[in-house]
Each structure stands twice: as structure tokens, then as C-alpha cells.
PDB file of C-alpha atoms and ligand atoms in Angstrom:
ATOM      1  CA  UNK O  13      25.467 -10.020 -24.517  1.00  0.00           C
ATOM      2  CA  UNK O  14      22.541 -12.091 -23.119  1.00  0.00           C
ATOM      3  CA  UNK O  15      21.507 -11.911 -19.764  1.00  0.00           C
ATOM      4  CA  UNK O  16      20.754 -15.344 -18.249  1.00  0.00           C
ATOM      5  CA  UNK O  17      17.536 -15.145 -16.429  1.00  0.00           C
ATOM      6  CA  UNK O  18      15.216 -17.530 -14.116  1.00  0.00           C
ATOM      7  CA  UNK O  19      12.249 -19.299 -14.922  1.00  0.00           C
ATOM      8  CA  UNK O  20      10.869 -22.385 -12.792  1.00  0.00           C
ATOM      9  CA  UNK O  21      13.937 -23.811 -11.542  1.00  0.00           C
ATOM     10  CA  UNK O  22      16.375 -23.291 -14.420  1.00  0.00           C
ATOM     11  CA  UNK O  23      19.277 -20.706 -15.360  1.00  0.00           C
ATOM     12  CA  UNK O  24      18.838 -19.957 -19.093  1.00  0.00           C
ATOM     13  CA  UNK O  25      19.810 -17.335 -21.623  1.00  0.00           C
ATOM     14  CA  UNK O  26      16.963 -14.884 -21.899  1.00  0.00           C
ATOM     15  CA  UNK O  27      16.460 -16.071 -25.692  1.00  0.00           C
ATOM     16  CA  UNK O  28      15.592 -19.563 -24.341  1.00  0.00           C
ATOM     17  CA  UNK O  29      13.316 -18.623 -21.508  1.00  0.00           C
ATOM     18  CA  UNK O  30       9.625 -19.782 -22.217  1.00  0.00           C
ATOM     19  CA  UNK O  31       6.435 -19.501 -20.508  1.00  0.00           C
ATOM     20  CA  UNK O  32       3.107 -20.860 -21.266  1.00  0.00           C
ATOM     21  CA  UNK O  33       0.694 -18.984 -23.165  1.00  0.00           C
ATOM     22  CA  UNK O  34      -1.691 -20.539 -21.419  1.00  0.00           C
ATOM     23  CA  UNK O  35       0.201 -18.702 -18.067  1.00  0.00           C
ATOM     24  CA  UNK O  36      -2.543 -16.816 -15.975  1.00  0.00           C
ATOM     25  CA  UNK O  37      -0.253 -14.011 -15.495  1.00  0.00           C
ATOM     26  CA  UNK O  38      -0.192 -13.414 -19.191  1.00  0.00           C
ATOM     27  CA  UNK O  39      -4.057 -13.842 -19.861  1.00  0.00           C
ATOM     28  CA  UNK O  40      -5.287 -12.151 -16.027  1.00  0.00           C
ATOM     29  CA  UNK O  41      -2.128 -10.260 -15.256  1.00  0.00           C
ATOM     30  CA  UNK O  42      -2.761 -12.995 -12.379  1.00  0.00           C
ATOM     31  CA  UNK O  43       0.336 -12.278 -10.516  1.00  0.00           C
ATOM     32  CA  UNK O  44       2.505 -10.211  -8.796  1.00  0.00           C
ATOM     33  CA  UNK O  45       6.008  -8.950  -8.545  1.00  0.00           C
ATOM     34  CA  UNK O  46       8.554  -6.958  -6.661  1.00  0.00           C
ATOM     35  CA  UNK O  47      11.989  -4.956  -7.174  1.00  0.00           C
ATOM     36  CA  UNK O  48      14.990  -5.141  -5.649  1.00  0.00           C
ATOM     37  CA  UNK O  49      17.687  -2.692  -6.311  1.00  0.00           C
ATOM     38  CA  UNK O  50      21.676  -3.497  -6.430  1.00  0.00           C
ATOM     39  CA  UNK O  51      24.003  -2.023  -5.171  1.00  0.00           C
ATOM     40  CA  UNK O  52      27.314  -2.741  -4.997  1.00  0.00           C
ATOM     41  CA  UNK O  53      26.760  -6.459  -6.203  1.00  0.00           C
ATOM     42  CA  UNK O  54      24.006  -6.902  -2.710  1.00  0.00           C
ATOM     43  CA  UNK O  55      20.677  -6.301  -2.146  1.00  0.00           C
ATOM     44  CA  UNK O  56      19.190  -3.512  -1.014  1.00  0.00           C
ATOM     45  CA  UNK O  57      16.032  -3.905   1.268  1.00  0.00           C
ATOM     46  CA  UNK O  58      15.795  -7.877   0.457  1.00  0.00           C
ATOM     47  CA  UNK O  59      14.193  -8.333   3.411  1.00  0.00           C
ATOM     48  CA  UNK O  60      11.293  -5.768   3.347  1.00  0.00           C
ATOM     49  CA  UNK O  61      10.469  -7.279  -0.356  1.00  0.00           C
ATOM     50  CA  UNK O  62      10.404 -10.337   1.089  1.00  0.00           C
ATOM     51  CA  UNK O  63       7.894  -9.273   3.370  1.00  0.00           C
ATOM     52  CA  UNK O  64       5.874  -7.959   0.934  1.00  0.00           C
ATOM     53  CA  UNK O  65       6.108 -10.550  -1.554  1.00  0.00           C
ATOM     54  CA  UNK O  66       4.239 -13.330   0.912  1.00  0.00           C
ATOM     55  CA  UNK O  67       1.588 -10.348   1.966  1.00  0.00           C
ATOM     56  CA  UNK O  68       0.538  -9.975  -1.840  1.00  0.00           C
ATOM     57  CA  UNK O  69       0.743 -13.564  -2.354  1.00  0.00           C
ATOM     58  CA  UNK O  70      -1.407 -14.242   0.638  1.00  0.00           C
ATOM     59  CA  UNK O  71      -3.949 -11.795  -0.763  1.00  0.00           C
ATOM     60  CA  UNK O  72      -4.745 -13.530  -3.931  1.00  0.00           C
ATOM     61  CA  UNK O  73      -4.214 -16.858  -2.288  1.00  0.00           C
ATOM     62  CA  UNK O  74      -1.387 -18.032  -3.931  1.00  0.00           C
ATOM     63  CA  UNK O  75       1.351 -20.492  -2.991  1.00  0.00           C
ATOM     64  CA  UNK O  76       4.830 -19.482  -2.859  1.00  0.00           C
ATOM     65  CA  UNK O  77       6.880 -21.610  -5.081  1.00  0.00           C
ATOM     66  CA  UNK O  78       9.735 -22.035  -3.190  1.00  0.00           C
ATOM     67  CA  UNK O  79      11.643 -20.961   0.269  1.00  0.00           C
ATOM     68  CA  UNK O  80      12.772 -17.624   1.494  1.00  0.00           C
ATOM     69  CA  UNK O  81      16.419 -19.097   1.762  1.00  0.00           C
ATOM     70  CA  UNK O  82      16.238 -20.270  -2.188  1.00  0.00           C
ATOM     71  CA  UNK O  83      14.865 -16.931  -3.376  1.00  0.00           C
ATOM     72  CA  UNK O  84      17.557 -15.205  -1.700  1.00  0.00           C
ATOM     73  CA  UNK O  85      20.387 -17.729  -3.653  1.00  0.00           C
ATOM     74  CA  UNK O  86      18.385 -17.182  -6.909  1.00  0.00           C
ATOM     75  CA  UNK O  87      18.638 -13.264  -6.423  1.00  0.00           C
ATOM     76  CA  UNK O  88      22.011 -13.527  -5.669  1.00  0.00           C
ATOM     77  CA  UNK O  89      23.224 -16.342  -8.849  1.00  0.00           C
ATOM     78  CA  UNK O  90      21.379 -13.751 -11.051  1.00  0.00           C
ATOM     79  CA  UNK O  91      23.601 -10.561  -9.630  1.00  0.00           C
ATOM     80  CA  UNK O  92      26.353 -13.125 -10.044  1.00  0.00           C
ATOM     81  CA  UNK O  93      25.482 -14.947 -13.236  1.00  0.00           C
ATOM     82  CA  UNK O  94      24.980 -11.525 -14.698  1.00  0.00           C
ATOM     83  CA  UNK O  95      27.719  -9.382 -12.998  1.00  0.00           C
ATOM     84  CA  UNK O  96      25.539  -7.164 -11.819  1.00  0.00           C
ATOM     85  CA  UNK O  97      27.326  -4.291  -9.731  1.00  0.00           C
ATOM     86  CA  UNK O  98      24.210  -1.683  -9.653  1.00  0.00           C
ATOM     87  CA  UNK O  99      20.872  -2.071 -10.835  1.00  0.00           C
ATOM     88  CA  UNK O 100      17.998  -4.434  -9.912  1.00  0.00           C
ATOM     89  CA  UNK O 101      16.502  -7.895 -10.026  1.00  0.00           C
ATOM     90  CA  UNK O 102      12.699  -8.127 -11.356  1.00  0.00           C
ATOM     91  CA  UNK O 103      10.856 -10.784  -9.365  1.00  0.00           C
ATOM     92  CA  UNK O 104       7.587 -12.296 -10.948  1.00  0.00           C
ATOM     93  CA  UNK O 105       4.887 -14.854  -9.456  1.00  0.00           C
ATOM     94  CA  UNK O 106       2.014 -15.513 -11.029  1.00  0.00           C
ATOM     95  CA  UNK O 107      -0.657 -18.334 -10.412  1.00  0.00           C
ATOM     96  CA  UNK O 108       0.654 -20.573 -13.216  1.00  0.00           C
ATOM     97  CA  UNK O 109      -0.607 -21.954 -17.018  1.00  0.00           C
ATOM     98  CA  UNK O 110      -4.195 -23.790 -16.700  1.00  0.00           C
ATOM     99  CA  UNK O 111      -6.729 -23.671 -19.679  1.00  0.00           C
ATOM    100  CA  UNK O 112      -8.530 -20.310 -19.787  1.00  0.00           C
ATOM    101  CA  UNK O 113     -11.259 -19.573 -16.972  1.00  0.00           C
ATOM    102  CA  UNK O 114     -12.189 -16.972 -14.781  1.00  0.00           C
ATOM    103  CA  UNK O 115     -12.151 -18.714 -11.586  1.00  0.00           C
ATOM    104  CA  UNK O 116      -9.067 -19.667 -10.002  1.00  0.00           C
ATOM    105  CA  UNK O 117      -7.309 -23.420 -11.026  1.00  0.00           C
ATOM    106  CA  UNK O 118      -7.797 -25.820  -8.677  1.00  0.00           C
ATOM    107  CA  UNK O 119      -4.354 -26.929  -8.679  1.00  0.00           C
ATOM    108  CA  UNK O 120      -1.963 -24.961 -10.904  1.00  0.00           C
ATOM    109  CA  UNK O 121       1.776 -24.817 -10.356  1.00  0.00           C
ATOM    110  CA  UNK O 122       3.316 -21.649  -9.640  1.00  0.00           C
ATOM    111  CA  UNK O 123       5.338 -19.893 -12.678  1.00  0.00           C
ATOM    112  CA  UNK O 124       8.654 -18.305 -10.667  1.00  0.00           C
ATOM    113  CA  UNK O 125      10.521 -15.814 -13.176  1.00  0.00           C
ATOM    114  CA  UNK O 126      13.699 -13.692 -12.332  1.00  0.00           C
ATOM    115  CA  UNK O 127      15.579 -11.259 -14.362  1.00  0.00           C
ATOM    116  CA  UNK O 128      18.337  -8.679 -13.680  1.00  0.00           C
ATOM    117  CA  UNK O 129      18.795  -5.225 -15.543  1.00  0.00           C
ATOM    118  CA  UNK O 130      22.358  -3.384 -15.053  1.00  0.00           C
ATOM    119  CA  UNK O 131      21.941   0.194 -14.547  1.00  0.00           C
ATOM    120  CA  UNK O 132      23.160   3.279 -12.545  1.00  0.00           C
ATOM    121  CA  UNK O 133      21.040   4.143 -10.069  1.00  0.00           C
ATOM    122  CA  UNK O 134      22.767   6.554  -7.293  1.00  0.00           C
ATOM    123  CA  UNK O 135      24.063   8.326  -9.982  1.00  0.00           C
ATOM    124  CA  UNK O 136      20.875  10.167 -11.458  1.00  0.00           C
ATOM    125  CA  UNK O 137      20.950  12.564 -14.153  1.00  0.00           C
ATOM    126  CA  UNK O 138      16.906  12.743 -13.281  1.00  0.00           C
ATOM    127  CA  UNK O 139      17.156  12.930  -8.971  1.00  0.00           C
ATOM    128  CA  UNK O 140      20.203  15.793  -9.848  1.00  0.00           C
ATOM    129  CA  UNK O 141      18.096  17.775 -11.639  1.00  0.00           C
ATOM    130  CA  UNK O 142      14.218  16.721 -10.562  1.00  0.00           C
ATOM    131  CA  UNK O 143      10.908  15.432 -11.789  1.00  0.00           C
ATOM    132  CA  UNK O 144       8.523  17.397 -13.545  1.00  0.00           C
ATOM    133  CA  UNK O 145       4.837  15.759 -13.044  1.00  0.00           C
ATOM    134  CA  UNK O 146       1.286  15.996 -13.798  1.00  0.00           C
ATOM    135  CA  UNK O 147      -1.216  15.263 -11.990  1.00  0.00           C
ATOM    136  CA  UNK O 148      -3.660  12.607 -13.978  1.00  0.00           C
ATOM    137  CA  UNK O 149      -6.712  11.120 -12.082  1.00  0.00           C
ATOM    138  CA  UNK O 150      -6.466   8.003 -10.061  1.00  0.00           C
ATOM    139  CA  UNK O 151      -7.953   5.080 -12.665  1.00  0.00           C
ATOM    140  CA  UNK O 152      -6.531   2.126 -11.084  1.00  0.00           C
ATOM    141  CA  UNK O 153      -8.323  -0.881  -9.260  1.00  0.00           C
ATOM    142  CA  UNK O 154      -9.137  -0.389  -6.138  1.00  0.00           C
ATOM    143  CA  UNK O 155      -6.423  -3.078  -4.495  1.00  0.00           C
ATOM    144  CA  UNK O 156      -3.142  -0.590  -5.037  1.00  0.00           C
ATOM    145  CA  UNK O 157      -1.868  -2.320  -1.366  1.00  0.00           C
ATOM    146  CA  UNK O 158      -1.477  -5.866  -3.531  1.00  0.00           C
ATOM    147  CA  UNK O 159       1.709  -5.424  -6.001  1.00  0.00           C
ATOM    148  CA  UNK O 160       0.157  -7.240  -8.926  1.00  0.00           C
ATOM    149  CA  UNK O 161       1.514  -6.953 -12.478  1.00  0.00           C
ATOM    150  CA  UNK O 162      -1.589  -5.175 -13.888  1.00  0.00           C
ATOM    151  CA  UNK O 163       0.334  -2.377 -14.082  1.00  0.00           C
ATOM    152  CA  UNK O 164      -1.693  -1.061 -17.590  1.00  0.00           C
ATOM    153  CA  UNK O 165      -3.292   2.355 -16.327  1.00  0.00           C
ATOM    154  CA  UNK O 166       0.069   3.314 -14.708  1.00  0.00           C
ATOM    155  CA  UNK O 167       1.673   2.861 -17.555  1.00  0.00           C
ATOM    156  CA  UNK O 168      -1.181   4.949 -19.753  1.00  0.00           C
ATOM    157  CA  UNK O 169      -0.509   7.475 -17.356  1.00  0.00           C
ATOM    158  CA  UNK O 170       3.507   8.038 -17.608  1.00  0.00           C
ATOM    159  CA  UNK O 171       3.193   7.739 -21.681  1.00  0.00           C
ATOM    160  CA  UNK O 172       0.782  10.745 -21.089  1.00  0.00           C
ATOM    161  CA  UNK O 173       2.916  12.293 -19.064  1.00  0.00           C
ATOM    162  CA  UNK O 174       5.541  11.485 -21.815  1.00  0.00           C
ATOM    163  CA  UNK O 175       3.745  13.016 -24.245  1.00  0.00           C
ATOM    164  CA  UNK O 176       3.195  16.457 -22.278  1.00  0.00           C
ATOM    165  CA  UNK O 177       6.940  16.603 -21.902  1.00  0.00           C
ATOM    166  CA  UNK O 178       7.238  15.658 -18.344  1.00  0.00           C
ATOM    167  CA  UNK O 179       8.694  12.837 -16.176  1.00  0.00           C
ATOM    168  CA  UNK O 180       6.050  11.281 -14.782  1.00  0.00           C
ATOM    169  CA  UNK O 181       2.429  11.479 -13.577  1.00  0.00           C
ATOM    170  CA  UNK O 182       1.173  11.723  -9.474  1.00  0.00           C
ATOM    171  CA  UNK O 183      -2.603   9.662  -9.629  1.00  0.00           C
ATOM    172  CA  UNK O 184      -5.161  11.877  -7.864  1.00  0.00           C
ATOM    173  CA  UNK O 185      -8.355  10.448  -6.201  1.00  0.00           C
ATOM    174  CA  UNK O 186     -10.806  12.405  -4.984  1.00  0.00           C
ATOM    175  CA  UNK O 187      -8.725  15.379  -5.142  1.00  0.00           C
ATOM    176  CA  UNK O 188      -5.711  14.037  -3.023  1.00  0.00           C
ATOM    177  CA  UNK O 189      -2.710  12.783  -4.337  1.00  0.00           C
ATOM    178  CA  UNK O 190      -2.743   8.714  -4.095  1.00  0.00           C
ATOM    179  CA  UNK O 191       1.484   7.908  -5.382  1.00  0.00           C
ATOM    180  CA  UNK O 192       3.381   8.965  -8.307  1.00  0.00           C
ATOM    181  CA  UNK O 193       2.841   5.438 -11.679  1.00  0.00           C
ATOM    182  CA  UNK O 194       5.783   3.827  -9.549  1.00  0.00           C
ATOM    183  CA  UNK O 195       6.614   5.833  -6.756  1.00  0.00           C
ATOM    184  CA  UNK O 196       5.157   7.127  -3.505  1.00  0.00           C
ATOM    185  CA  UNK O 197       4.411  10.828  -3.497  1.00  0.00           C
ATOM    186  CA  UNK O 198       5.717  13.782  -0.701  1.00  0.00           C
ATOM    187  CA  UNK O 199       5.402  16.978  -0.182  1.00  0.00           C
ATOM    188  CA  UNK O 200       7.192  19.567   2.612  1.00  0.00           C
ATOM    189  CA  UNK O 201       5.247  21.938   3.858  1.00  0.00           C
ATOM    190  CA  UNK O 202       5.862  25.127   4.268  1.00  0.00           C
ATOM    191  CA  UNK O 203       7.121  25.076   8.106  1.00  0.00           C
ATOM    192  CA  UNK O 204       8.725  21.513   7.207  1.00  0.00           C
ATOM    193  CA  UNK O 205       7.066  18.865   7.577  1.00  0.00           C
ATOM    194  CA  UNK O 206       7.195  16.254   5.634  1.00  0.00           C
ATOM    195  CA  UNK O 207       3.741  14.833   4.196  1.00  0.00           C
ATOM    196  CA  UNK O 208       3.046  11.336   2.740  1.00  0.00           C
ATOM    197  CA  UNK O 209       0.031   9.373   2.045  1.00  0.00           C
ATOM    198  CA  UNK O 210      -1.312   7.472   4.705  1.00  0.00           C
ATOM    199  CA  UNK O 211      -1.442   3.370   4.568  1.00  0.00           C
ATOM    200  CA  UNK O 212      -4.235   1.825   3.096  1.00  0.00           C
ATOM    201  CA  UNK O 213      -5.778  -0.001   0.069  1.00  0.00           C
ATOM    202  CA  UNK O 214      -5.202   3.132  -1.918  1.00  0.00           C
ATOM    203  CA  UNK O 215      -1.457   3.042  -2.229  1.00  0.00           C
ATOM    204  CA  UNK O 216       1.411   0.694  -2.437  1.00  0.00           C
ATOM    205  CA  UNK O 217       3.190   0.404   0.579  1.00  0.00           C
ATOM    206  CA  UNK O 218       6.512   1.176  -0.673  1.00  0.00           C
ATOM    207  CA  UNK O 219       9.585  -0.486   0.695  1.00  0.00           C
ATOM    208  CA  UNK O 220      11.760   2.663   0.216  1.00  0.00           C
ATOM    209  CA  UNK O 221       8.578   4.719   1.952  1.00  0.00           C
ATOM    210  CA  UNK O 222       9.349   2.945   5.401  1.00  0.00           C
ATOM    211  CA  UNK O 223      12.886   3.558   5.140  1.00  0.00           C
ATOM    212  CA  UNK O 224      12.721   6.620   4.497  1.00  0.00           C
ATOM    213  CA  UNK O 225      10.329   7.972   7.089  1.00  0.00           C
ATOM    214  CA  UNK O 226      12.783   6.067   9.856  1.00  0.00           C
ATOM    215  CA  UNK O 227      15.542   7.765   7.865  1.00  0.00           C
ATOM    216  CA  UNK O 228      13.575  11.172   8.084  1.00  0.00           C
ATOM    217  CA  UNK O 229      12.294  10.478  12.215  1.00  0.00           C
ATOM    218  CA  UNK O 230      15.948   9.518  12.878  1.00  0.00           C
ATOM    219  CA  UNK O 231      17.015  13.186  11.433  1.00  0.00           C
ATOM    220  CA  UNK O 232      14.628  15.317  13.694  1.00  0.00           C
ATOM    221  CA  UNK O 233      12.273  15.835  10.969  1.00  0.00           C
ATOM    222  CA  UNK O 234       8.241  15.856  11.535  1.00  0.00           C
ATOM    223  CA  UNK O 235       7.045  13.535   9.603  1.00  0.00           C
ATOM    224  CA  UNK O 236       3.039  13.380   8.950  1.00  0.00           C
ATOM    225  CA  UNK O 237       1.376  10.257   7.113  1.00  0.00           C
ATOM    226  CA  UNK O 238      -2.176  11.396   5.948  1.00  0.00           C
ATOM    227  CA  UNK O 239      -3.712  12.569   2.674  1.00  0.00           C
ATOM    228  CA  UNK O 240      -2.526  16.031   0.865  1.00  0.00           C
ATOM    229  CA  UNK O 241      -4.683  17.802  -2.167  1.00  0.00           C
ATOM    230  CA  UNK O 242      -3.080  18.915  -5.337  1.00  0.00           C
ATOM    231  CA  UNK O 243      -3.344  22.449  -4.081  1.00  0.00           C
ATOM    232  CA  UNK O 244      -1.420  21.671  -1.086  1.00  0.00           C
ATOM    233  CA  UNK O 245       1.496  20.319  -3.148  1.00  0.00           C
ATOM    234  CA  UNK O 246       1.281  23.669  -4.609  1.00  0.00           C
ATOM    235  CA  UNK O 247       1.681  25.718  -1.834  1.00  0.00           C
ATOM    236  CA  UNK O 248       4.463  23.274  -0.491  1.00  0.00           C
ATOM    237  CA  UNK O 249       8.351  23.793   0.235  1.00  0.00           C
ATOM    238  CA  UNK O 250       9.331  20.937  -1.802  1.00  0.00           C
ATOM    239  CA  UNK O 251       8.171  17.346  -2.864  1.00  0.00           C
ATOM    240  CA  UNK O 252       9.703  14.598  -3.774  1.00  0.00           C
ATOM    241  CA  UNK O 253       9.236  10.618  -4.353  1.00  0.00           C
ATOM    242  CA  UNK O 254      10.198   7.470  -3.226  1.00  0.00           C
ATOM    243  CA  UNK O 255      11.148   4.101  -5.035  1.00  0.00           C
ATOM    244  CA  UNK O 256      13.623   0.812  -4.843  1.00  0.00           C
ATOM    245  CA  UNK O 257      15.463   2.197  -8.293  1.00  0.00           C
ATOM    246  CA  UNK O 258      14.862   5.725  -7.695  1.00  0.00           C
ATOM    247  CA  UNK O 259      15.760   6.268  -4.236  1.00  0.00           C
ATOM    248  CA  UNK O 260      14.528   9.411  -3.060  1.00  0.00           C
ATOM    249  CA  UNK O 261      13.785  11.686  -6.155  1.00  0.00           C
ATOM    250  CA  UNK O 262      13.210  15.550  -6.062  1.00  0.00           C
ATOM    251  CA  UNK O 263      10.033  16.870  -7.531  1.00  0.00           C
ATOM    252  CA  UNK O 264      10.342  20.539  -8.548  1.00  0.00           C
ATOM    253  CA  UNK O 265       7.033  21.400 -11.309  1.00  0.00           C
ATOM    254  CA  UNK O 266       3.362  19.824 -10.700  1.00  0.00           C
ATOM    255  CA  UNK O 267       1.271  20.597 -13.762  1.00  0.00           C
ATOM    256  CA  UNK O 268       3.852  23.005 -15.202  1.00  0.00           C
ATOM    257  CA  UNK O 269       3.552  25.101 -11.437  1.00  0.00           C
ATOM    258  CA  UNK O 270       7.102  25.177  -9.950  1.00  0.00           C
ATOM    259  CA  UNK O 271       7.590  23.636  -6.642  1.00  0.00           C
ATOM    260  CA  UNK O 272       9.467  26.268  -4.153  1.00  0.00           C
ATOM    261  CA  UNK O 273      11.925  27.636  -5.681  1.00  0.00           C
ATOM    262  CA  UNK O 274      11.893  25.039  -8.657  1.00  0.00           C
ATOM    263  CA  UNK O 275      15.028  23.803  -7.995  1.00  0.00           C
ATOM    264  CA  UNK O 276      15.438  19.931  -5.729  1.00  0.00           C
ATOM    265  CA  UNK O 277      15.139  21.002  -2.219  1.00  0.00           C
ATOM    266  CA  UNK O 278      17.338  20.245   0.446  1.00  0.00           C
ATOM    267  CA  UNK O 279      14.926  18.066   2.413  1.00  0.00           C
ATOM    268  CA  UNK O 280      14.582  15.626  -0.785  1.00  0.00           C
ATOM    269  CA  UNK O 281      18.396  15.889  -0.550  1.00  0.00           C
ATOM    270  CA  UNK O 282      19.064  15.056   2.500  1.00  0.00           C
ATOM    271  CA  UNK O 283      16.787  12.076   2.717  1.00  0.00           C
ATOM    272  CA  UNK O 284      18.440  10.229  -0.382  1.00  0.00           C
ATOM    273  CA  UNK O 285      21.902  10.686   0.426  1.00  0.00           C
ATOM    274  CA  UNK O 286      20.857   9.285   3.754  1.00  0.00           C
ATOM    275  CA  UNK O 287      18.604   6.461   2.078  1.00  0.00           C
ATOM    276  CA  UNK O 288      21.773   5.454  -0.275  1.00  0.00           C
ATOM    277  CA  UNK O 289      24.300   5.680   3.005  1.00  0.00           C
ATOM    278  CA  UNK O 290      22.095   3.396   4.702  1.00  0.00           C
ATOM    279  CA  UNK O 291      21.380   1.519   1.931  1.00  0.00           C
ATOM    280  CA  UNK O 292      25.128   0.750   0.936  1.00  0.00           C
ATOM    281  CA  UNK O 293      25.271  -0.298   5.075  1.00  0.00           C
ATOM    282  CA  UNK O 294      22.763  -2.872   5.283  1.00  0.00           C
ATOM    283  CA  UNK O 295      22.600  -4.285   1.627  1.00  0.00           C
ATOM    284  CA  UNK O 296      23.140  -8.134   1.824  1.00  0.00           C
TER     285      UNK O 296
HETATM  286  N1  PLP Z 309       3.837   2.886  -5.531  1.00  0.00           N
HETATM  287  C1  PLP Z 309       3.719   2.204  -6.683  1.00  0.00           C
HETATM  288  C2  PLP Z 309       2.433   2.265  -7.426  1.00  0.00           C
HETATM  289  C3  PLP Z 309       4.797   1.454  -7.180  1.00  0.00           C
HETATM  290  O1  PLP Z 309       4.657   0.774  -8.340  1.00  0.00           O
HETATM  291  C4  PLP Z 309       6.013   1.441  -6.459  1.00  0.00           C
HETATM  292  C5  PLP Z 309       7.161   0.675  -6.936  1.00  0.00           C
HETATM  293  O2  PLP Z 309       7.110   0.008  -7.937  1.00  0.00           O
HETATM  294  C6  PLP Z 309       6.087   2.179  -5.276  1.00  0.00           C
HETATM  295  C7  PLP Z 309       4.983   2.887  -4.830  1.00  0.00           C
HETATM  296  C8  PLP Z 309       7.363   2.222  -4.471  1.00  0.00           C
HETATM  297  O3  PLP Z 309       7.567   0.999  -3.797  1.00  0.00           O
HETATM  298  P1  PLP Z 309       9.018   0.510  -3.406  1.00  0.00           P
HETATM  299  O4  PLP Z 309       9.621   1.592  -2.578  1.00  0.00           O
HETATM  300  O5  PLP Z 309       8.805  -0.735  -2.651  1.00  0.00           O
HETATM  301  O6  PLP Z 309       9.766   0.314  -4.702  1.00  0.00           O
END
């Protein structure tokens, strides 16, 4: 069955979409992208990525192809089109096709490209029984905050951690944990506090990270947003990550160490079943 995706203005059957090869986001990875998961058929978080989407558009200076009202209709004909009930919808941007040069075109028209991808995501054989991770260092550019598609090293760094028989890899700079290849990185300590990265051009500011630190401040937890070593997540109660697809995931090994007891901790727990509950609430 094909899936009928979007490219600049037009509903087609993935077979027939076509992009330039002269697109910048194919020779630069010139553009950027977001997420959103499905649930239900609606949108979770649509208008956090929205958000997000103009902020990393403003920060290349790039021109946002169309309104806020007709992304919202594409996202939705795609779940439709495509009978989506849970999964996401893969948003793309990029500066557009002009003949190959390092600066930027002086007038290049946006390429806009949608796709959906069916999947289960509350149901998670992986958040039942946990991620296993390495810890690999932190090779990326130094713009993490800007969601671009040059998404290469992260995607070095999860074969690796393929290849070692693990789940995925948490990025390390300058001995702290920076975010897991696609996911922002936790830990609990061990008198329960929850620990997460602080904001800044070192991470992605995840959409599922804000909701789930109001989701954790509304439950009485403490909640502390600042940098946390390797050794640290060692020593710690639990850890976990965050994502649009993967909710709230349970870490329970870093570097083959177990994490508390080894087993997804109730913390992790907590906070996705009360991501998903508020999730399945205020999707649109
Ligand atoms: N950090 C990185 C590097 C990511 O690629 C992602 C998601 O793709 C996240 C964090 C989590 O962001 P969000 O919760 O908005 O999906």
C-alpha cells in the first residue's frame, strides 16, 4: 500500500513525489524538520512543534512556506489521507533547489515535504522493558538548539550503539551528558530528584521535555534542570528519556552498568503514563 505524502502543494503517492537534486537540503542538509506523534487519529503537541518550527526557521533565516492554519490542514489530510490512527507525521523545510553554492540563494523557494509513518507508539515493547545505552562523545555541531536535518553523527552514533548490542547512545561533552541521538536524557537521583540538562545551544529543546517537567512539577516531584556527569548517572535511582514517538522511555544499563535496580523505575513510569494521559487529553 502506498502512502500518499506532501511535497510543495500537492497530495501524491510516495512513488511520484520528486524533489530537486539541485534541493539545498539534499546537497547542505540546509533544512530543518520536526515530529509530531498521533494518537488516536490527532496530534499530539502540534502546537509546541509549531513553535519550534518558526524558531529554527528564524535561525537560519528562512521563510516559512505557508501559514500555521494550512500546516495544521496538511498534517491533518495526511493522518486522514493515510488513516493514520497512531504514529507520526515527518515535517521537512529546507531552503529550496538553486545551483550549487555555499552562500545562501538570493531568492529560492521553499521545498515543504510531509510524510506519515503508522506505528504503535504507547504500546512499547522497548519503554516496557528499557533502554540499554552507551555513552559515545558529543561530535555534533555546535547549534543542537536549531532542529536541522544534519542528523549524520547521531545517526553514526546509534549504529554504534547497534553494533555493541544496545539501544541507543547518550552524547557526552565535556564529561556531562548533552541528550540521548533523538531524545533528551534524565536521571533520578538518589533522594529523587529528577535531573535534566539545562537549556542552551547544546541540546534540543525537546517538545516532550517541557511537558514532561510540568507533568513531573504538577506531581510534587523536584525537578532540577542543569548538567549531570556520566558518573552521576551511575550513582542515580533511575534515568530515563524523553521524545515525541517515544514518550517517556526507561533507561536501566549505561555502558553495560545497571541503573538502580536494572529494572524501569517507577519515576520513568509514572511520568509516561502521565505524559500519554495528557497527551490523549489535549491532542487536536
Ligand atoms: N534531542 C534530540 C537530539 C532530538 O533529535 C529529539 C527529537 O528528535 C529530542 C531531543 C526530543 O525532542 P522532542 O521531544 O521535541 O521530540
Amino acid at each position: 500500500m502506498e502512502r500518499t505524502v506532501y511535497v510543495n502543494g500537492n497530495y501524491v503517492p510516495e512513488s511520484e513525489a520528486r524533489i530537486s537534486v539541485f534541493d539545498r537540503g539534499f546537497l547542505f542538509a540546509d533544512g530543518v524538520y520536526e515530529v509530531t506523534s498521533v494518537l488516536n487519529g490527532k496530534l499530539v503537541d502540534f502546537a509546541g512543534h509549531l513553535r519550534r518550527l518558526h524558531r529554527s526557521l528564524g535561525e537560519l533565516k528562512m521563510a516559512m512556506p505557508c501559514s500555521d492554519d494550512e500546516l495544521l490542514k496538511i498534517h491533518r489530510a495526511l493522518v486522514e489521507k493515510n488513516a493514520v490512527s497512531e504514529g507520526l507525521v515527518y515535517l521537512q523545510i529546507t531552503r529550496g533547489a538553486a545551483d550549487r553554492d555555499f552562500l545562501f540563494p538570493a531568492q529560492a523557494t521553499p521545498t515543504l515535504m510531509l510524510f506519515t509513518q503508522a506505528r504503535s507508539v504507547i504500546d512499547s515493547p522497548l519503554a516496557k522493558r528499557g533502554a540499554r545505552v552507551i555513552t559515545v562523545e558529543d561530535l555534533r555541531w555546535g547549534r543542537r538548539d536549531i532542529k536541522t536535518v544534519q542528523l549524520l553523527y547521531p545517526s553514526m552514533a546509534k549504529m554504534i550503539a547497534h553494533e555493541r548490542g544496545v539501544d541507543d547512545a547518550w552524547l557526552v561533552k565535556d564529561g556531562a551528558v548533552t541528550e540521548g541521538t533523538s531524545n533528551n536524557a534524565y536521571i533520578v537521583t538518589q533522594d529523587g530528584t529528577i535531573v535534566t540538562r539545562d537549556l542552551s545551544s547544546d541540546i534540543l529543546a525537546g517538545i516532550t521535555r517541557a511537558a514532561v517537567l510540568k507533568c513531573a512539577r504538577e506531581l510534587q516531584m523536584k525537578v532540577e534542570e542543569r548538567p549531570f556527569t556520566v558518573e552521576e548517572a551511575l550513582r542515580a535511582r533511575e534515568a530515563f528519556s524523553s521524545s515525541a514517538t517515544g514518550f517517556v522511555c526507561p533507561v536501566v544499563e549505561i555502558d553495560g552498568t545497571a541503573v538502580g535496580d536494572g529494572q524501569p523505575g517507577p519515576v520513568a513510569m509514572r511520568l509516561r503514563q502521565a505524559y500519554i494521559e495528557e497527551s490523549l487529553k489535549a491532542a487536536i
